[in-house]
């Protein structure tokens, strides 16, 4: 079956530092990978959508300068949160699809201190 | 406004009863997925529908792209059904997926 492994599960970083999270697709080819953030009391907001051989598309309020994403092949993607501050805390989720339904990772919970 | 409106935001059911969750879409979507967040925080895929209905055990989902809604019916609710349920609509453009705000389901003994 299709699985997406996301790591780390949780991480703590000091204010102003950066952290990177990764997703590995297993059992299918991740043609597209979407990264989301669930801030406290909010739903999952789309940060960006990455499709292999296409430019990464960022949603309003999210930029490549803040959330650089790498999607080098059909099984792996990573996203970095640069200069993390308190407002960046929350659950970050990656989802991958080979063309139809999405499979999601278990999320990376980011705490900023 | 939100492209995906999920309701209710919270729901309490007694064991053995049932109810429905609903997502309305402001634009035409090509597909919908329903997820349940488990105790570890992972999103478990319940259904993927591009049209029509699907049933799995005590759960049944329907998706009407033209009428812009999807439903998730739960019958004979059990305590272990408690949790947060999300719908996620697949935009007709590219592979963008938009989440509803979730429904917190609490099944009471």
PDB file of C-alpha atoms in Angstrom:
ATOM      1  CA  UNK A   1       0.000   0.000   0.000  1.00  0.00           C
ATOM      2  CA  UNK A   2       0.888   3.653  -0.276  1.00  0.00           C
ATOM      3  CA  UNK A   3       2.678   5.132   2.718  1.00  0.00           C
ATOM      4  CA  UNK A   4       4.294   8.443   3.510  1.00  0.00           C
ATOM      5  CA  UNK A   5       6.878   8.600   6.245  1.00  0.00           C
ATOM      6  CA  UNK A   6       7.425  12.018   7.725  1.00  0.00           C
ATOM      7  CA  UNK A   7      10.159  12.916  10.185  1.00  0.00           C
ATOM      8  CA  UNK A   8      10.920  14.137  12.678  1.00  0.00           C
ATOM      9  CA  UNK A   9       7.622  13.621  14.513  1.00  0.00           C
ATOM     10  CA  UNK A  10       8.304  16.585  16.743  1.00  0.00           C
ATOM     11  CA  UNK A  11      11.044  19.090  17.153  1.00  0.00           C
ATOM     12  CA  UNK A  12      11.909  22.074  19.263  1.00  0.00           C
ATOM     13  CA  UNK A  13      13.959  24.925  17.944  1.00  0.00           C
ATOM     14  CA  UNK A  14      15.136  28.184  19.363  1.00  0.00           C
ATOM     15  CA  UNK A  15      13.585  31.345  18.053  1.00  0.00           C
ATOM     16  CA  UNK A  16      15.482  32.556  14.989  1.00  0.00           C
ATOM     17  CA  UNK A  17      16.913  29.181  14.065  1.00  0.00           C
ATOM     18  CA  UNK A  18      15.833  26.872  11.277  1.00  0.00           C
ATOM     19  CA  UNK A  19      14.602  23.331  11.069  1.00  0.00           C
ATOM     20  CA  UNK A  20      14.111  20.874   8.253  1.00  0.00           C
ATOM     21  CA  UNK A  21      11.484  18.177   7.871  1.00  0.00           C
ATOM     22  CA  UNK A  22      11.384  15.353   5.383  1.00  0.00           C
ATOM     23  CA  UNK A  23       8.880  13.080   3.709  1.00  0.00           C
ATOM     24  CA  UNK A  24       9.457   9.742   2.061  1.00  0.00           C
ATOM     25  CA  UNK A  25       6.848   8.138  -0.195  1.00  0.00           C
ATOM     26  CA  UNK A  26       6.773   4.358  -0.222  1.00  0.00           C
ATOM     27  CA  UNK A  27       4.802   2.133  -2.564  1.00  0.00           C
ATOM     28  CA  UNK A  28       3.969   4.791  -5.135  1.00  0.00           C
ATOM     29  CA  UNK A  29       5.516   7.585  -7.116  1.00  0.00           C
ATOM     30  CA  UNK A  30       5.000  10.972  -5.506  1.00  0.00           C
ATOM     31  CA  UNK A  31       4.344  13.068  -8.573  1.00  0.00           C
ATOM     32  CA  UNK A  32       3.121  15.907  -6.403  1.00  0.00           C
ATOM     33  CA  UNK A  33       3.851  16.749  -2.797  1.00  0.00           C
ATOM     34  CA  UNK A  34       1.864  19.281  -0.808  1.00  0.00           C
ATOM     35  CA  UNK A  35       3.028  20.830   2.454  1.00  0.00           C
ATOM     36  CA  UNK A  36       0.519  22.094   5.013  1.00  0.00           C
ATOM     37  CA  UNK A  37       0.593  23.823   8.365  1.00  0.00           C
ATOM     38  CA  UNK A  38      -2.030  23.438  11.065  1.00  0.00           C
ATOM     39  CA  UNK A  39      -1.636  26.306  13.490  1.00  0.00           C
ATOM     40  CA  UNK A  40      -3.329  26.060  16.898  1.00  0.00           C
ATOM     41  CA  UNK A  41      -7.133  26.210  16.523  1.00  0.00           C
ATOM     42  CA  UNK A  42      -6.916  26.296  12.733  1.00  0.00           C
ATOM     43  CA  UNK A  43      -7.363  23.930   9.849  1.00  0.00           C
ATOM     44  CA  UNK A  44      -4.637  22.706   7.540  1.00  0.00           C
ATOM     45  CA  UNK A  45      -3.365  25.624   5.451  1.00  0.00           C
ATOM     46  CA  UNK A  46      -1.614  24.796   2.212  1.00  0.00           C
ATOM     47  CA  UNK A  47       1.909  26.191   2.169  1.00  0.00           C
ATOM     48  CA  UNK A  48       3.007  25.044  -1.258  1.00  0.00           C
ATOM     49  CA  UNK A  49       2.478  22.399  -3.882  1.00  0.00           C
ATOM     50  CA  UNK A  50       5.450  20.795  -5.592  1.00  0.00           C
ATOM     51  CA  UNK A  51       5.049  18.782  -8.786  1.00  0.00           C
ATOM     52  CA  UNK A  52       8.044  17.052 -10.310  1.00  0.00           C
ATOM     53  CA  UNK A  53       9.340  18.905 -13.368  1.00  0.00           C
ATOM     54  CA  UNK A  54       7.274  21.984 -12.514  1.00  0.00           C
ATOM     55  CA  UNK A  55       7.921  25.083 -10.456  1.00  0.00           C
ATOM     56  CA  UNK A  56       6.905  24.900  -6.813  1.00  0.00           C
ATOM     57  CA  UNK A  57       3.787  26.962  -6.251  1.00  0.00           C
ATOM     58  CA  UNK A  58       3.484  28.807  -2.946  1.00  0.00           C
ATOM     59  CA  UNK A  59       0.188  29.981  -1.507  1.00  0.00           C
ATOM     60  CA  UNK A  60      -0.462  33.525  -0.421  1.00  0.00           C
ATOM     61  CA  UNK A  61       1.249  34.295   2.902  1.00  0.00           C
ATOM     62  CA  UNK A  62       3.933  31.680   2.314  1.00  0.00           C
ATOM     63  CA  UNK A  63       7.217  32.235   0.462  1.00  0.00           C
ATOM     64  CA  UNK A  64      10.130  30.230  -0.790  1.00  0.00           C
ATOM     65  CA  UNK A  65      12.425  32.494   1.210  1.00  0.00           C
ATOM     66  CA  UNK A  66      10.768  31.346   4.425  1.00  0.00           C
ATOM     67  CA  UNK A  67       9.802  27.761   3.515  1.00  0.00           C
ATOM     68  CA  UNK A  68      12.235  26.427   0.897  1.00  0.00           C
ATOM     69  CA  UNK A  69      11.134  23.078  -0.482  1.00  0.00           C
ATOM     70  CA  UNK A  70      13.098  20.377  -2.269  1.00  0.00           C
ATOM     71  CA  UNK A  71      11.429  17.648  -4.348  1.00  0.00           C
ATOM     72  CA  UNK A  72      14.351  16.014  -6.157  1.00  0.00           C
ATOM     73  CA  UNK A  73      12.710  12.729  -7.136  1.00  0.00           C
ATOM     74  CA  UNK A  74       9.481  10.744  -7.045  1.00  0.00           C
ATOM     75  CA  UNK A  75       9.942   9.473  -3.511  1.00  0.00           C
ATOM     76  CA  UNK A  76      11.342  12.311  -1.425  1.00  0.00           C
ATOM     77  CA  UNK A  77      10.602  15.874  -0.425  1.00  0.00           C
ATOM     78  CA  UNK A  78      11.859  18.179   2.276  1.00  0.00           C
ATOM     79  CA  UNK A  79      10.858  21.554   3.615  1.00  0.00           C
ATOM     80  CA  UNK A  80      12.802  23.906   5.853  1.00  0.00           C
ATOM     81  CA  UNK A  81      11.327  26.521   8.160  1.00  0.00           C
ATOM     82  CA  UNK A  82      13.884  29.331   8.151  1.00  0.00           C
ATOM     83  CA  UNK A  83      14.228  31.748  11.056  1.00  0.00           C
ATOM     84  CA  UNK A  84      11.428  30.131  13.020  1.00  0.00           C
ATOM     85  CA  UNK A  85       9.483  32.327  15.405  1.00  0.00           C
ATOM     86  CA  UNK A  86       6.588  31.735  17.737  1.00  0.00           C
ATOM     87  CA  UNK A  87       3.983  32.210  15.005  1.00  0.00           C
ATOM     88  CA  UNK A  88       5.547  29.332  13.049  1.00  0.00           C
ATOM     89  CA  UNK A  89       4.669  26.759  15.694  1.00  0.00           C
ATOM     90  CA  UNK A  90       2.164  24.107  14.761  1.00  0.00           C
ATOM     91  CA  UNK A  91       1.800  20.808  12.981  1.00  0.00           C
ATOM     92  CA  UNK A  92       3.388  20.590   9.530  1.00  0.00           C
ATOM     93  CA  UNK A  93       2.011  17.930   7.254  1.00  0.00           C
ATOM     94  CA  UNK A  94       3.181  16.590   3.933  1.00  0.00           C
ATOM     95  CA  UNK A  95       0.899  14.797   1.530  1.00  0.00           C
ATOM     96  CA  UNK A  96       1.865  13.041  -1.655  1.00  0.00           C
ATOM     97  CA  UNK A  97      -0.031  11.820  -4.663  1.00  0.00           C
ATOM     98  CA  UNK A  98       0.737   9.822  -7.757  1.00  0.00           C
ATOM     99  CA  UNK A  99      -2.247  11.307  -9.532  1.00  0.00           C
ATOM    100  CA  UNK A 100      -5.424  10.533  -7.618  1.00  0.00           C
ATOM    101  CA  UNK A 101      -5.803  10.375  -3.863  1.00  0.00           C
ATOM    102  CA  UNK A 102      -3.366  11.860  -1.398  1.00  0.00           C
ATOM    103  CA  UNK A 103      -1.521   9.936   1.271  1.00  0.00           C
ATOM    104  CA  UNK A 104      -0.371  11.979   4.238  1.00  0.00           C
ATOM    105  CA  UNK A 105       2.541  11.672   6.581  1.00  0.00           C
ATOM    106  CA  UNK A 106       2.048  11.696  10.331  1.00  0.00           C
ATOM    107  CA  UNK A 107       3.144  15.304  10.653  1.00  0.00           C
ATOM    108  CA  UNK A 108       6.004  17.185  12.265  1.00  0.00           C
ATOM    109  CA  UNK A 109       5.063  19.157  15.332  1.00  0.00           C
ATOM    110  CA  UNK A 110       7.216  22.256  15.658  1.00  0.00           C
ATOM    111  CA  UNK A 111       7.664  24.017  18.954  1.00  0.00           C
ATOM    112  CA  UNK A 112       9.554  27.288  19.023  1.00  0.00           C
ATOM    113  CA  UNK A 113      11.119  28.532  22.252  1.00  0.00           C
TER     114      UNK A 113
ATOM    115  CA  UNK B   1     -14.506  33.008   2.368  1.00  0.00           C
ATOM    116  CA  UNK B   2     -13.480  29.415   2.877  1.00  0.00           C
ATOM    117  CA  UNK B   3     -13.631  27.200  -0.179  1.00  0.00           C
ATOM    118  CA  UNK B   4     -14.517  24.184   1.959  1.00  0.00           C
ATOM    119  CA  UNK B   5     -17.118  24.573   4.703  1.00  0.00           C
ATOM    120  CA  UNK B   6     -17.351  21.585   7.006  1.00  0.00           C
ATOM    121  CA  UNK B   7     -20.158  21.062   9.474  1.00  0.00           C
ATOM    122  CA  UNK B   8     -20.839  20.509  12.245  1.00  0.00           C
ATOM    123  CA  UNK B   9     -17.673  21.629  13.987  1.00  0.00           C
ATOM    124  CA  UNK B  10     -18.493  19.337  16.897  1.00  0.00           C
ATOM    125  CA  UNK B  11     -20.862  16.418  17.313  1.00  0.00           C
ATOM    126  CA  UNK B  12     -21.830  14.187  20.235  1.00  0.00           C
ATOM    127  CA  UNK B  13     -23.472  10.839  19.571  1.00  0.00           C
ATOM    128  CA  UNK B  14     -24.601   8.065  21.852  1.00  0.00           C
ATOM    129  CA  UNK B  15     -23.273   4.610  21.074  1.00  0.00           C
ATOM    130  CA  UNK B  16     -25.395   2.863  18.487  1.00  0.00           C
ATOM    131  CA  UNK B  17     -26.760   6.015  16.916  1.00  0.00           C
ATOM    132  CA  UNK B  18     -25.672   7.721  13.735  1.00  0.00           C
ATOM    133  CA  UNK B  19     -25.318  11.048  12.036  1.00  0.00           C
ATOM    134  CA  UNK B  20     -23.812  12.786   9.041  1.00  0.00           C
ATOM    135  CA  UNK B  21     -20.981  15.191   8.477  1.00  0.00           C
ATOM    136  CA  UNK B  22     -21.105  17.500   5.524  1.00  0.00           C
ATOM    137  CA  UNK B  23     -18.728  19.580   3.432  1.00  0.00           C
ATOM    138  CA  UNK B  24     -19.945  22.254   1.058  1.00  0.00           C
ATOM    139  CA  UNK B  25     -17.678  23.640  -1.621  1.00  0.00           C
ATOM    140  CA  UNK B  26     -17.804  27.120  -3.081  1.00  0.00           C
ATOM    141  CA  UNK B  27     -16.443  25.904  -6.420  1.00  0.00           C
ATOM    142  CA  UNK B  28     -16.496  22.699  -8.411  1.00  0.00           C
ATOM    143  CA  UNK B  29     -14.076  20.128  -7.032  1.00  0.00           C
ATOM    144  CA  UNK B  30     -12.883  17.077  -8.911  1.00  0.00           C
ATOM    145  CA  UNK B  31     -12.735  14.738  -5.919  1.00  0.00           C
ATOM    146  CA  UNK B  32     -12.947  14.565  -2.153  1.00  0.00           C
ATOM    147  CA  UNK B  33     -11.205  12.629   0.563  1.00  0.00           C
ATOM    148  CA  UNK B  34     -12.360  12.028   4.115  1.00  0.00           C
ATOM    149  CA  UNK B  35      -9.831  11.485   6.871  1.00  0.00           C
ATOM    150  CA  UNK B  36      -9.900  10.636  10.539  1.00  0.00           C
ATOM    151  CA  UNK B  37      -7.147  11.829  12.813  1.00  0.00           C
ATOM    152  CA  UNK B  38      -6.055   8.966  15.030  1.00  0.00           C
ATOM    153  CA  UNK B  39      -4.753   9.086  18.578  1.00  0.00           C
ATOM    154  CA  UNK B  40      -1.198   9.508  17.302  1.00  0.00           C
ATOM    155  CA  UNK B  41      -2.178  12.489  15.179  1.00  0.00           C
ATOM    156  CA  UNK B  42      -1.924  10.715  11.835  1.00  0.00           C
ATOM    157  CA  UNK B  43      -4.513  11.288   9.129  1.00  0.00           C
ATOM    158  CA  UNK B  44      -6.126   7.989   8.208  1.00  0.00           C
ATOM    159  CA  UNK B  45      -7.697   7.941   4.772  1.00  0.00           C
ATOM    160  CA  UNK B  46     -11.326   6.837   4.998  1.00  0.00           C
ATOM    161  CA  UNK B  47     -12.576   7.508   1.481  1.00  0.00           C
ATOM    162  CA  UNK B  48     -11.529   8.942  -1.840  1.00  0.00           C
ATOM    163  CA  UNK B  49     -14.384   9.762  -4.186  1.00  0.00           C
ATOM    164  CA  UNK B  50     -14.412  11.311  -7.620  1.00  0.00           C
ATOM    165  CA  UNK B  51     -18.185  10.781  -7.812  1.00  0.00           C
ATOM    166  CA  UNK B  52     -21.058   8.771  -6.365  1.00  0.00           C
ATOM    167  CA  UNK B  53     -20.985   6.928  -3.076  1.00  0.00           C
ATOM    168  CA  UNK B  54     -18.737   4.499  -1.265  1.00  0.00           C
ATOM    169  CA  UNK B  55     -19.368   2.413   1.782  1.00  0.00           C
ATOM    170  CA  UNK B  56     -16.998   0.782   4.202  1.00  0.00           C
ATOM    171  CA  UNK B  57     -18.428  -0.916   7.248  1.00  0.00           C
ATOM    172  CA  UNK B  58     -20.407   1.596   9.278  1.00  0.00           C
ATOM    173  CA  UNK B  59     -19.214   4.520   7.183  1.00  0.00           C
ATOM    174  CA  UNK B  60     -20.682   5.750   3.940  1.00  0.00           C
ATOM    175  CA  UNK B  61     -19.645   8.736   1.888  1.00  0.00           C
ATOM    176  CA  UNK B  62     -21.166  10.567  -1.032  1.00  0.00           C
ATOM    177  CA  UNK B  63     -19.798  13.222  -3.350  1.00  0.00           C
ATOM    178  CA  UNK B  64     -21.753  15.379  -5.762  1.00  0.00           C
ATOM    179  CA  UNK B  65     -19.426  17.574  -7.783  1.00  0.00           C
ATOM    180  CA  UNK B  66     -22.234  19.402  -9.546  1.00  0.00           C
ATOM    181  CA  UNK B  67     -24.092  20.235  -6.328  1.00  0.00           C
ATOM    182  CA  UNK B  68     -20.772  20.972  -4.623  1.00  0.00           C
ATOM    183  CA  UNK B  69     -21.005  18.881  -1.496  1.00  0.00           C
ATOM    184  CA  UNK B  70     -19.881  15.706   0.143  1.00  0.00           C
ATOM    185  CA  UNK B  71     -21.203  13.816   3.141  1.00  0.00           C
ATOM    186  CA  UNK B  72     -19.871  11.239   5.548  1.00  0.00           C
ATOM    187  CA  UNK B  73     -22.481   9.120   7.303  1.00  0.00           C
ATOM    188  CA  UNK B  74     -21.683   7.183  10.443  1.00  0.00           C
ATOM    189  CA  UNK B  75     -24.122   4.544  11.653  1.00  0.00           C
ATOM    190  CA  UNK B  76     -24.102   2.478  14.841  1.00  0.00           C
ATOM    191  CA  UNK B  77     -21.418   4.719  16.313  1.00  0.00           C
ATOM    192  CA  UNK B  78     -18.875   3.083  18.625  1.00  0.00           C
ATOM    193  CA  UNK B  79     -16.693   4.643  21.289  1.00  0.00           C
ATOM    194  CA  UNK B  80     -13.606   4.141  19.129  1.00  0.00           C
ATOM    195  CA  UNK B  81     -15.128   6.326  16.406  1.00  0.00           C
ATOM    196  CA  UNK B  82     -14.439   9.377  18.557  1.00  0.00           C
ATOM    197  CA  UNK B  83     -11.933  11.738  17.031  1.00  0.00           C
ATOM    198  CA  UNK B  84     -11.572  14.510  14.499  1.00  0.00           C
ATOM    199  CA  UNK B  85     -12.784  14.004  10.954  1.00  0.00           C
ATOM    200  CA  UNK B  86     -11.657  16.119   8.010  1.00  0.00           C
ATOM    201  CA  UNK B  87     -12.855  16.426   4.483  1.00  0.00           C
ATOM    202  CA  UNK B  88     -10.317  17.484   1.877  1.00  0.00           C
ATOM    203  CA  UNK B  89     -11.447  18.662  -1.532  1.00  0.00           C
ATOM    204  CA  UNK B  90      -9.355  18.164  -4.637  1.00  0.00           C
ATOM    205  CA  UNK B  91      -9.298  21.331  -6.693  1.00  0.00           C
ATOM    206  CA  UNK B  92      -9.888  20.945 -10.414  1.00  0.00           C
ATOM    207  CA  UNK B  93      -6.579  22.689 -11.033  1.00  0.00           C
ATOM    208  CA  UNK B  94      -3.432  20.664 -10.578  1.00  0.00           C
ATOM    209  CA  UNK B  95      -3.263  18.588  -7.399  1.00  0.00           C
ATOM    210  CA  UNK B  96      -4.240  21.171  -4.840  1.00  0.00           C
ATOM    211  CA  UNK B  97      -6.189  19.790  -1.870  1.00  0.00           C
ATOM    212  CA  UNK B  98      -8.150  22.044   0.467  1.00  0.00           C
ATOM    213  CA  UNK B  99      -9.114  20.919   3.950  1.00  0.00           C
ATOM    214  CA  UNK B 100     -12.263  21.615   5.895  1.00  0.00           C
ATOM    215  CA  UNK B 101     -11.908  22.770   9.489  1.00  0.00           C
ATOM    216  CA  UNK B 102     -12.734  19.389  10.906  1.00  0.00           C
ATOM    217  CA  UNK B 103     -15.519  17.852  12.972  1.00  0.00           C
ATOM    218  CA  UNK B 104     -14.782  16.776  16.529  1.00  0.00           C
ATOM    219  CA  UNK B 105     -16.876  13.664  17.095  1.00  0.00           C
ATOM    220  CA  UNK B 106     -17.482  12.441  20.617  1.00  0.00           C
ATOM    221  CA  UNK B 107     -19.245   9.137  21.031  1.00  0.00           C
ATOM    222  CA  UNK B 108     -20.868   8.750  24.436  1.00  0.00           C
ATOM    223  CA  UNK B 109     -21.562   5.444  26.195  1.00  0.00           C
TER     224      UNK B 109
END
